[in-house]
Amino acid sequence: MTVSPELRTVQTIGATHSASPDLLRSVFRRHAAGVAVITAHGERPVGFTATSLNSVAADPPLISFGVGTGSSSWPVLAEAEHIGVHVLGEHQEDLAATFARSGADRFAEPTRWSRGPEGVPVLDGVLAWLVCRVVARVPAGDHRIVIAQAVAGDPDGAGRPLLYHHGRFNALRD
């Protein structure tokens, strides 16, 4: 067998950087991710924008997401039995920004929401939503990875997903 010259060429990689929070942030700015809002209810409703939402298993239906323990939502999420997961559409960039903004009254107008199953705040007009029972909170540095099992939801919202890439909200391009 002969190997063509182009396959023998070894490409050089760029400068290697030592692992750090800045390196991780820089690498993941290049990773396009779907945008979700996670909600919960304690004495008051809380929520935050997440790009770390993952499907974990189909049977039982499990999801996961990361949340910073220093976030204003964490004290409620740390105790919540149920949470809401909302997949945002490209038309909901303002909603994503509201739930990402520190100190904002995220559930005030113009946010439209209602109480869903298990009393969880469910946002109106999203592409899809789930209400999930929290089954684990796994320590991970300054975050917790929350694993939750879906108990109810609606996958039938209209539109295309909102994405987050390179520090900005984006839409899919065909």
Short mmCIF file of N, CA and C in Angstrom, two decimals:
data_model
loop_
_atom_site.label_atom_id
_atom_site.label_comp_id
_atom_site.label_asym_id
_atom_site.label_seq_id
_atom_site.Cartn_x
_atom_site.Cartn_y
_atom_site.Cartn_z
N MET A 1 0.85 -1.16 0.00
CA MET A 1 0.00 0.00 0.00
C MET A 1 0.90 1.23 0.00
N THR A 2 0.53 2.20 -0.80
CA THR A 2 1.28 3.45 -0.80
C THR A 2 0.44 4.53 -0.13
N VAL A 3 1.13 5.44 0.52
CA VAL A 3 0.46 6.55 1.21
C VAL A 3 0.75 7.81 0.42
N SER A 4 -0.29 8.52 0.07
CA SER A 4 -0.10 9.75 -0.70
C SER A 4 0.64 10.79 0.13
N PRO A 5 1.40 11.67 -0.51
CA PRO A 5 2.20 12.66 0.21
C PRO A 5 1.36 13.55 1.14
N GLU A 6 0.15 13.92 0.73
CA GLU A 6 -0.66 14.80 1.59
C GLU A 6 -1.07 14.13 2.90
N LEU A 7 -1.15 12.79 2.92
CA LEU A 7 -1.48 12.10 4.15
C LEU A 7 -0.28 11.95 5.07
N ARG A 8 0.91 12.08 4.51
CA ARG A 8 2.12 11.99 5.32
C ARG A 8 2.43 13.31 6.02
N THR A 9 1.83 14.38 5.58
CA THR A 9 2.11 15.70 6.15
C THR A 9 1.46 15.81 7.52
N VAL A 10 2.25 16.22 8.47
CA VAL A 10 1.74 16.42 9.82
C VAL A 10 1.49 17.91 10.00
N GLN A 11 0.27 18.27 10.29
CA GLN A 11 -0.02 19.68 10.51
C GLN A 11 0.47 20.08 11.88
N THR A 12 0.97 21.29 11.95
CA THR A 12 1.41 21.80 13.25
C THR A 12 0.23 22.48 13.91
N ILE A 13 0.20 22.40 15.22
CA ILE A 13 -0.87 23.05 15.96
C ILE A 13 -0.38 24.40 16.44
N GLY A 14 -1.31 25.26 16.79
CA GLY A 14 -0.95 26.58 17.29
C GLY A 14 -0.34 26.48 18.67
N ALA A 15 -0.12 27.63 19.24
CA ALA A 15 0.48 27.70 20.58
C ALA A 15 -0.40 26.97 21.58
N THR A 16 0.21 26.22 22.45
CA THR A 16 -0.51 25.51 23.50
C THR A 16 -0.59 26.41 24.72
N HIS A 17 -1.77 26.48 25.30
CA HIS A 17 -2.00 27.29 26.49
C HIS A 17 -2.22 26.38 27.69
N SER A 18 -1.77 26.79 28.83
CA SER A 18 -2.02 26.04 30.06
C SER A 18 -3.50 26.14 30.42
N ALA A 19 -4.01 25.09 31.02
CA ALA A 19 -5.41 25.06 31.41
C ALA A 19 -5.69 26.17 32.41
N SER A 20 -6.82 26.87 32.19
CA SER A 20 -7.25 27.95 33.08
C SER A 20 -8.71 28.23 32.80
N PRO A 21 -9.38 28.95 33.69
CA PRO A 21 -10.76 29.34 33.40
C PRO A 21 -10.88 30.12 32.09
N ASP A 22 -9.92 31.00 31.81
CA ASP A 22 -9.97 31.78 30.56
C ASP A 22 -9.82 30.89 29.34
N LEU A 23 -8.95 29.87 29.41
CA LEU A 23 -8.81 28.95 28.29
C LEU A 23 -10.11 28.21 28.04
N LEU A 24 -10.72 27.70 29.11
CA LEU A 24 -11.98 26.97 28.95
C LEU A 24 -13.05 27.87 28.33
N ARG A 25 -13.18 29.10 28.85
CA ARG A 25 -14.16 30.03 28.28
C ARG A 25 -13.87 30.30 26.80
N SER A 26 -12.59 30.51 26.46
CA SER A 26 -12.23 30.79 25.07
C SER A 26 -12.55 29.62 24.15
N VAL A 27 -12.27 28.40 24.58
CA VAL A 27 -12.57 27.23 23.77
C VAL A 27 -14.08 27.09 23.58
N PHE A 28 -14.85 27.25 24.66
CA PHE A 28 -16.29 27.04 24.54
C PHE A 28 -17.03 28.19 23.89
N ARG A 29 -16.38 29.34 23.70
CA ARG A 29 -16.98 30.40 22.88
C ARG A 29 -17.10 29.94 21.43
N ARG A 30 -16.27 29.00 21.05
CA ARG A 30 -16.29 28.49 19.67
C ARG A 30 -17.28 27.33 19.50
N HIS A 31 -17.85 26.87 20.59
CA HIS A 31 -18.82 25.77 20.58
C HIS A 31 -20.23 26.36 20.55
N ALA A 32 -20.93 26.16 19.46
CA ALA A 32 -22.31 26.64 19.38
C ALA A 32 -23.19 25.75 20.25
N ALA A 33 -24.06 26.37 21.03
CA ALA A 33 -24.93 25.62 21.93
C ALA A 33 -26.35 26.15 21.85
N GLY A 34 -27.31 25.27 22.04
CA GLY A 34 -28.68 25.70 22.16
C GLY A 34 -28.87 26.50 23.43
N VAL A 35 -29.90 27.33 23.45
CA VAL A 35 -30.16 28.19 24.60
C VAL A 35 -31.43 27.73 25.30
N ALA A 36 -31.33 27.56 26.60
CA ALA A 36 -32.47 27.14 27.42
C ALA A 36 -32.58 28.08 28.61
N VAL A 37 -33.76 28.12 29.19
CA VAL A 37 -33.96 28.79 30.47
C VAL A 37 -34.42 27.73 31.45
N ILE A 38 -33.78 27.70 32.61
CA ILE A 38 -34.14 26.79 33.69
C ILE A 38 -34.90 27.60 34.72
N THR A 39 -36.03 27.09 35.19
CA THR A 39 -36.83 27.78 36.21
C THR A 39 -37.11 26.85 37.38
N ALA A 40 -37.42 27.48 38.51
CA ALA A 40 -37.83 26.74 39.71
C ALA A 40 -38.63 27.70 40.57
N HIS A 41 -39.33 27.15 41.56
CA HIS A 41 -40.11 27.99 42.45
C HIS A 41 -39.83 27.63 43.89
N GLY A 42 -39.50 28.63 44.68
CA GLY A 42 -39.36 28.49 46.12
C GLY A 42 -40.30 29.51 46.73
N GLU A 43 -39.76 30.42 47.55
CA GLU A 43 -40.58 31.54 48.03
C GLU A 43 -40.95 32.45 46.88
N ARG A 44 -40.15 32.44 45.84
CA ARG A 44 -40.37 33.24 44.64
C ARG A 44 -39.87 32.43 43.44
N PRO A 45 -40.33 32.76 42.23
CA PRO A 45 -39.80 32.05 41.06
C PRO A 45 -38.39 32.52 40.75
N VAL A 46 -37.54 31.61 40.30
CA VAL A 46 -36.19 31.93 39.88
C VAL A 46 -35.94 31.29 38.52
N GLY A 47 -34.94 31.80 37.83
CA GLY A 47 -34.58 31.21 36.56
C GLY A 47 -33.29 31.80 36.04
N PHE A 48 -32.67 31.10 35.12
CA PHE A 48 -31.44 31.56 34.50
C PHE A 48 -31.30 30.96 33.11
N THR A 49 -30.52 31.64 32.28
CA THR A 49 -30.22 31.16 30.94
C THR A 49 -29.10 30.14 31.02
N ALA A 50 -29.28 29.03 30.31
CA ALA A 50 -28.28 27.95 30.34
C ALA A 50 -27.94 27.52 28.92
N THR A 51 -26.67 27.27 28.69
CA THR A 51 -26.25 26.66 27.43
C THR A 51 -25.64 25.29 27.68
N SER A 52 -25.75 24.83 28.93
CA SER A 52 -25.16 23.53 29.30
C SER A 52 -26.19 22.41 29.37
N LEU A 53 -27.36 22.61 28.79
CA LEU A 53 -28.41 21.59 28.83
C LEU A 53 -28.03 20.38 27.98
N ASN A 54 -28.22 19.19 28.56
CA ASN A 54 -27.90 17.94 27.86
C ASN A 54 -28.97 16.89 28.11
N SER A 55 -29.18 16.07 27.10
CA SER A 55 -29.97 14.87 27.26
C SER A 55 -29.03 13.81 27.83
N VAL A 56 -29.44 13.15 28.90
CA VAL A 56 -28.58 12.16 29.55
C VAL A 56 -29.01 10.75 29.18
N ALA A 57 -30.30 10.46 29.28
CA ALA A 57 -30.80 9.12 28.98
C ALA A 57 -32.24 9.23 28.50
N ALA A 58 -32.65 8.26 27.69
CA ALA A 58 -34.03 8.22 27.22
C ALA A 58 -34.93 7.42 28.17
N ASP A 59 -34.36 6.42 28.83
CA ASP A 59 -35.15 5.55 29.70
C ASP A 59 -34.40 5.26 30.98
N PRO A 60 -34.71 5.93 32.07
CA PRO A 60 -35.73 6.96 32.19
C PRO A 60 -35.27 8.26 31.53
N PRO A 61 -36.23 9.14 31.19
CA PRO A 61 -35.88 10.39 30.49
C PRO A 61 -35.17 11.37 31.43
N LEU A 62 -33.83 11.46 31.28
CA LEU A 62 -33.02 12.29 32.16
C LEU A 62 -32.34 13.40 31.38
N ILE A 63 -32.24 14.57 32.02
CA ILE A 63 -31.49 15.70 31.46
C ILE A 63 -30.48 16.16 32.51
N SER A 64 -29.53 17.00 32.08
CA SER A 64 -28.60 17.61 33.02
C SER A 64 -28.30 19.03 32.58
N PHE A 65 -27.86 19.85 33.53
CA PHE A 65 -27.39 21.20 33.25
C PHE A 65 -26.50 21.62 34.40
N GLY A 66 -25.67 22.61 34.14
CA GLY A 66 -24.79 23.15 35.17
C GLY A 66 -25.33 24.47 35.68
N VAL A 67 -25.11 24.72 36.97
CA VAL A 67 -25.52 26.00 37.58
C VAL A 67 -24.45 26.41 38.58
N GLY A 68 -24.07 27.67 38.52
CA GLY A 68 -23.07 28.19 39.45
C GLY A 68 -23.63 28.32 40.85
N THR A 69 -22.85 27.91 41.84
CA THR A 69 -23.33 27.99 43.23
C THR A 69 -23.35 29.43 43.73
N GLY A 70 -22.74 30.35 42.99
CA GLY A 70 -22.80 31.77 43.36
C GLY A 70 -23.93 32.51 42.68
N SER A 71 -24.72 31.82 41.85
CA SER A 71 -25.80 32.50 41.14
C SER A 71 -26.97 32.78 42.09
N SER A 72 -27.75 33.80 41.74
CA SER A 72 -28.90 34.15 42.57
C SER A 72 -29.96 33.06 42.56
N SER A 73 -29.97 32.22 41.55
CA SER A 73 -30.95 31.13 41.45
C SER A 73 -30.57 29.92 42.28
N TRP A 74 -29.29 29.75 42.60
CA TRP A 74 -28.83 28.53 43.24
C TRP A 74 -29.52 28.21 44.56
N PRO A 75 -29.73 29.16 45.48
CA PRO A 75 -30.36 28.78 46.75
C PRO A 75 -31.72 28.09 46.56
N VAL A 76 -32.51 28.54 45.59
CA VAL A 76 -33.80 27.91 45.32
C VAL A 76 -33.59 26.57 44.62
N LEU A 77 -32.70 26.55 43.60
CA LEU A 77 -32.44 25.29 42.88
C LEU A 77 -31.84 24.22 43.79
N ALA A 78 -31.10 24.64 44.79
CA ALA A 78 -30.48 23.68 45.72
C ALA A 78 -31.52 22.92 46.52
N GLU A 79 -32.71 23.48 46.68
CA GLU A 79 -33.78 22.86 47.46
C GLU A 79 -34.96 22.38 46.63
N ALA A 80 -35.06 22.82 45.39
CA ALA A 80 -36.24 22.53 44.56
C ALA A 80 -36.36 21.04 44.27
N GLU A 81 -37.57 20.54 44.38
CA GLU A 81 -37.84 19.15 43.99
C GLU A 81 -38.07 19.04 42.49
N HIS A 82 -38.60 20.10 41.88
CA HIS A 82 -38.90 20.11 40.45
C HIS A 82 -38.36 21.38 39.81
N ILE A 83 -37.98 21.27 38.55
CA ILE A 83 -37.48 22.42 37.79
C ILE A 83 -38.13 22.42 36.41
N GLY A 84 -38.12 23.58 35.78
CA GLY A 84 -38.60 23.71 34.40
C GLY A 84 -37.43 23.89 33.46
N VAL A 85 -37.53 23.29 32.30
CA VAL A 85 -36.50 23.40 31.26
C VAL A 85 -37.21 23.91 30.01
N HIS A 86 -36.72 25.03 29.47
CA HIS A 86 -37.37 25.68 28.33
C HIS A 86 -36.38 25.85 27.20
N VAL A 87 -36.65 25.28 26.04
CA VAL A 87 -35.81 25.44 24.86
C VAL A 87 -36.30 26.69 24.13
N LEU A 88 -35.41 27.67 23.98
CA LEU A 88 -35.81 28.95 23.40
C LEU A 88 -35.70 28.95 21.88
N GLY A 89 -36.58 29.74 21.27
CA GLY A 89 -36.57 29.93 19.82
C GLY A 89 -35.78 31.17 19.46
N GLU A 90 -35.43 31.27 18.17
CA GLU A 90 -34.63 32.40 17.70
C GLU A 90 -35.34 33.73 17.92
N HIS A 91 -36.63 33.72 18.08
CA HIS A 91 -37.40 34.94 18.35
C HIS A 91 -37.32 35.37 19.81
N GLN A 92 -36.60 34.62 20.65
CA GLN A 92 -36.59 34.89 22.10
C GLN A 92 -35.23 35.35 22.63
N GLU A 93 -34.48 36.06 21.81
CA GLU A 93 -33.19 36.58 22.23
C GLU A 93 -33.34 37.51 23.44
N ASP A 94 -34.38 38.35 23.45
CA ASP A 94 -34.60 39.26 24.58
C ASP A 94 -34.89 38.48 25.86
N LEU A 95 -35.66 37.40 25.76
CA LEU A 95 -35.96 36.58 26.92
C LEU A 95 -34.68 35.92 27.45
N ALA A 96 -33.85 35.41 26.55
CA ALA A 96 -32.57 34.82 26.96
C ALA A 96 -31.71 35.85 27.67
N ALA A 97 -31.66 37.06 27.14
CA ALA A 97 -30.85 38.13 27.75
C ALA A 97 -31.40 38.51 29.12
N THR A 98 -32.72 38.55 29.27
CA THR A 98 -33.33 38.88 30.56
C THR A 98 -32.94 37.86 31.62
N PHE A 99 -33.01 36.58 31.27
CA PHE A 99 -32.70 35.53 32.25
C PHE A 99 -31.19 35.37 32.48
N ALA A 100 -30.38 35.99 31.61
CA ALA A 100 -28.92 35.96 31.79
C ALA A 100 -28.44 37.17 32.60
N ARG A 101 -29.27 38.21 32.70
CA ARG A 101 -28.88 39.46 33.33
C ARG A 101 -28.95 39.37 34.85
N SER A 102 -27.87 39.69 35.50
CA SER A 102 -27.81 39.70 36.96
C SER A 102 -28.66 40.85 37.50
N GLY A 103 -29.43 40.58 38.54
CA GLY A 103 -30.22 41.60 39.19
C GLY A 103 -31.54 41.93 38.53
N ALA A 104 -31.85 41.31 37.39
CA ALA A 104 -33.11 41.60 36.68
C ALA A 104 -34.28 40.91 37.37
N ASP A 105 -35.46 41.53 37.31
CA ASP A 105 -36.69 40.86 37.74
C ASP A 105 -37.15 40.03 36.55
N ARG A 106 -36.68 38.82 36.48
CA ARG A 106 -36.83 37.99 35.29
C ARG A 106 -38.27 37.58 35.00
N PHE A 107 -39.14 37.63 36.00
CA PHE A 107 -40.52 37.19 35.80
C PHE A 107 -41.50 38.36 35.67
N ALA A 108 -40.99 39.59 35.66
CA ALA A 108 -41.83 40.77 35.46
C ALA A 108 -42.12 40.93 33.96
N GLU A 109 -43.07 41.80 33.63
CA GLU A 109 -43.34 42.09 32.22
C GLU A 109 -42.05 42.53 31.55
N PRO A 110 -41.77 42.12 30.34
CA PRO A 110 -42.69 41.49 29.40
C PRO A 110 -42.66 39.96 29.42
N THR A 111 -41.96 39.34 30.39
CA THR A 111 -41.93 37.88 30.47
C THR A 111 -43.34 37.35 30.71
N ARG A 112 -43.74 36.40 29.89
CA ARG A 112 -45.05 35.76 30.04
C ARG A 112 -44.83 34.33 30.51
N TRP A 113 -45.50 33.98 31.60
CA TRP A 113 -45.34 32.66 32.18
C TRP A 113 -46.56 32.31 33.00
N SER A 114 -46.66 31.04 33.35
CA SER A 114 -47.74 30.57 34.22
C SER A 114 -47.20 29.41 35.05
N ARG A 115 -47.95 29.05 36.06
CA ARG A 115 -47.56 27.88 36.86
C ARG A 115 -47.93 26.63 36.09
N GLY A 116 -46.95 25.74 35.98
CA GLY A 116 -47.16 24.49 35.28
C GLY A 116 -47.27 23.34 36.26
N PRO A 117 -47.07 22.12 35.78
CA PRO A 117 -47.10 20.96 36.66
C PRO A 117 -46.13 21.15 37.83
N GLU A 118 -46.52 20.66 38.98
CA GLU A 118 -45.71 20.74 40.21
C GLU A 118 -45.43 22.17 40.64
N GLY A 119 -46.21 23.14 40.12
CA GLY A 119 -46.04 24.54 40.50
C GLY A 119 -44.85 25.23 39.87
N VAL A 120 -44.19 24.57 38.93
CA VAL A 120 -42.99 25.11 38.29
C VAL A 120 -43.37 26.23 37.32
N PRO A 121 -42.64 27.35 37.33
CA PRO A 121 -42.89 28.40 36.33
C PRO A 121 -42.60 27.87 34.92
N VAL A 122 -43.60 27.99 34.03
CA VAL A 122 -43.45 27.58 32.63
C VAL A 122 -43.58 28.82 31.77
N LEU A 123 -42.58 29.07 30.94
CA LEU A 123 -42.54 30.24 30.07
C LEU A 123 -43.40 30.04 28.84
N ASP A 124 -44.09 31.10 28.42
CA ASP A 124 -44.93 31.05 27.22
C ASP A 124 -44.08 31.19 25.96
N GLY A 125 -44.54 30.58 24.89
CA GLY A 125 -43.98 30.80 23.56
C GLY A 125 -42.66 30.14 23.26
N VAL A 126 -42.23 29.20 24.10
CA VAL A 126 -40.95 28.52 23.86
C VAL A 126 -41.12 27.39 22.85
N LEU A 127 -40.00 26.92 22.30
CA LEU A 127 -40.08 25.81 21.34
C LEU A 127 -40.52 24.52 21.99
N ALA A 128 -40.06 24.30 23.22
CA ALA A 128 -40.39 23.07 23.95
C ALA A 128 -40.10 23.31 25.42
N TRP A 129 -40.81 22.58 26.27
CA TRP A 129 -40.53 22.67 27.70
C TRP A 129 -40.74 21.33 28.37
N LEU A 130 -40.05 21.18 29.49
CA LEU A 130 -40.19 20.00 30.35
C LEU A 130 -40.31 20.47 31.79
N VAL A 131 -41.05 19.75 32.57
CA VAL A 131 -40.97 19.85 34.03
C VAL A 131 -40.31 18.55 34.47
N CYS A 132 -39.29 18.69 35.31
CA CYS A 132 -38.47 17.55 35.70
C CYS A 132 -38.33 17.47 37.22
N ARG A 133 -38.25 16.26 37.73
CA ARG A 133 -37.97 16.01 39.15
C ARG A 133 -36.47 15.88 39.32
N VAL A 134 -35.90 16.66 40.21
CA VAL A 134 -34.46 16.62 40.45
C VAL A 134 -34.11 15.30 41.12
N VAL A 135 -33.12 14.59 40.55
CA VAL A 135 -32.69 13.32 41.13
C VAL A 135 -31.28 13.38 41.69
N ALA A 136 -30.48 14.38 41.27
CA ALA A 136 -29.11 14.51 41.81
C ALA A 136 -28.58 15.91 41.58
N ARG A 137 -27.72 16.32 42.50
CA ARG A 137 -26.95 17.57 42.37
C ARG A 137 -25.50 17.18 42.63
N VAL A 138 -24.69 17.18 41.59
CA VAL A 138 -23.33 16.67 41.66
C VAL A 138 -22.35 17.85 41.76
N PRO A 139 -21.53 17.92 42.82
CA PRO A 139 -20.54 19.00 42.91
C PRO A 139 -19.57 18.94 41.72
N ALA A 140 -19.29 20.12 41.15
CA ALA A 140 -18.36 20.23 40.03
C ALA A 140 -17.70 21.60 40.08
N GLY A 141 -16.63 21.73 40.85
CA GLY A 141 -15.96 23.01 41.00
C GLY A 141 -16.89 24.02 41.64
N ASP A 142 -17.00 25.20 41.04
CA ASP A 142 -17.88 26.24 41.57
C ASP A 142 -19.31 26.11 41.05
N HIS A 143 -19.63 24.96 40.48
CA HIS A 143 -20.96 24.67 39.94
C HIS A 143 -21.51 23.39 40.55
N ARG A 144 -22.75 23.12 40.23
CA ARG A 144 -23.37 21.83 40.47
C ARG A 144 -23.95 21.37 39.15
N ILE A 145 -23.81 20.09 38.87
CA ILE A 145 -24.47 19.48 37.73
C ILE A 145 -25.77 18.90 38.28
N VAL A 146 -26.87 19.42 37.77
CA VAL A 146 -28.18 18.96 38.20
C VAL A 146 -28.66 17.92 37.20
N ILE A 147 -29.07 16.77 37.71
CA ILE A 147 -29.65 15.71 36.89
C ILE A 147 -31.11 15.60 37.29
N ALA A 148 -31.99 15.61 36.29
CA ALA A 148 -33.42 15.61 36.58
C ALA A 148 -34.16 14.72 35.59
N GLN A 149 -35.26 14.13 36.07
CA GLN A 149 -36.07 13.22 35.27
C GLN A 149 -37.34 13.93 34.82
N ALA A 150 -37.60 13.90 33.52
CA ALA A 150 -38.79 14.54 32.96
C ALA A 150 -40.05 13.87 33.49
N VAL A 151 -41.04 14.70 33.87
CA VAL A 151 -42.33 14.18 34.33
C VAL A 151 -43.48 14.70 33.46
N ALA A 152 -43.26 15.80 32.74
CA ALA A 152 -44.29 16.36 31.86
C ALA A 152 -43.61 17.32 30.91
N GLY A 153 -44.29 17.69 29.82
CA GLY A 153 -43.71 18.65 28.91
C GLY A 153 -44.53 18.85 27.66
N ASP A 154 -44.01 19.69 26.79
CA ASP A 154 -44.65 19.99 25.51
C ASP A 154 -43.56 20.27 24.48
N PRO A 155 -43.45 19.43 23.44
CA PRO A 155 -42.40 19.62 22.43
C PRO A 155 -42.87 20.39 21.20
N ASP A 156 -44.08 20.97 21.21
CA ASP A 156 -44.71 21.43 19.98
C ASP A 156 -44.71 22.92 19.72
N GLY A 157 -43.79 23.68 20.31
CA GLY A 157 -43.71 25.10 20.00
C GLY A 157 -43.25 25.32 18.56
N ALA A 158 -43.58 26.48 18.02
CA ALA A 158 -43.23 26.78 16.62
C ALA A 158 -41.95 27.59 16.54
N GLY A 159 -41.17 27.34 15.50
CA GLY A 159 -40.00 28.15 15.23
C GLY A 159 -38.72 27.34 15.18
N ARG A 160 -37.62 28.08 15.12
CA ARG A 160 -36.29 27.50 15.05
C ARG A 160 -35.54 27.85 16.33
N PRO A 161 -34.53 27.04 16.70
CA PRO A 161 -33.86 27.26 17.99
C PRO A 161 -32.94 28.48 18.00
N LEU A 162 -32.83 29.06 19.19
CA LEU A 162 -31.85 30.11 19.45
C LEU A 162 -30.53 29.43 19.81
N LEU A 163 -29.43 29.96 19.29
CA LEU A 163 -28.11 29.42 19.57
C LEU A 163 -27.25 30.47 20.26
N TYR A 164 -26.22 30.00 20.96
CA TYR A 164 -25.25 30.88 21.58
C TYR A 164 -23.88 30.49 21.04
N HIS A 165 -23.18 31.47 20.47
CA HIS A 165 -21.86 31.21 19.89
C HIS A 165 -21.02 32.48 19.94
N HIS A 166 -19.80 32.33 20.39
CA HIS A 166 -18.82 33.42 20.44
C HIS A 166 -19.36 34.63 21.19
N GLY A 167 -20.05 34.36 22.32
CA GLY A 167 -20.53 35.43 23.18
C GLY A 167 -21.77 36.14 22.71
N ARG A 168 -22.44 35.58 21.68
CA ARG A 168 -23.65 36.24 21.15
C ARG A 168 -24.74 35.22 20.88
N PHE A 169 -25.97 35.69 20.93
CA PHE A 169 -27.09 34.86 20.52
C PHE A 169 -27.16 34.89 19.00
N ASN A 170 -27.47 33.75 18.41
CA ASN A 170 -27.49 33.58 16.96
C ASN A 170 -28.67 32.71 16.54
N ALA A 171 -28.92 32.69 15.24
CA ALA A 171 -29.93 31.81 14.67
C ALA A 171 -29.24 30.83 13.72
N LEU A 172 -29.92 29.73 13.44
CA LEU A 172 -29.41 28.77 12.47
C LEU A 172 -29.39 29.41 11.09
N ARG A 173 -28.42 29.03 10.29
CA ARG A 173 -28.39 29.43 8.89
C ARG A 173 -28.51 28.19 8.04
N ASP A 174 -29.28 28.27 6.99
CA ASP A 174 -29.41 27.13 6.08
C ASP A 174 -28.29 27.14 5.06
#
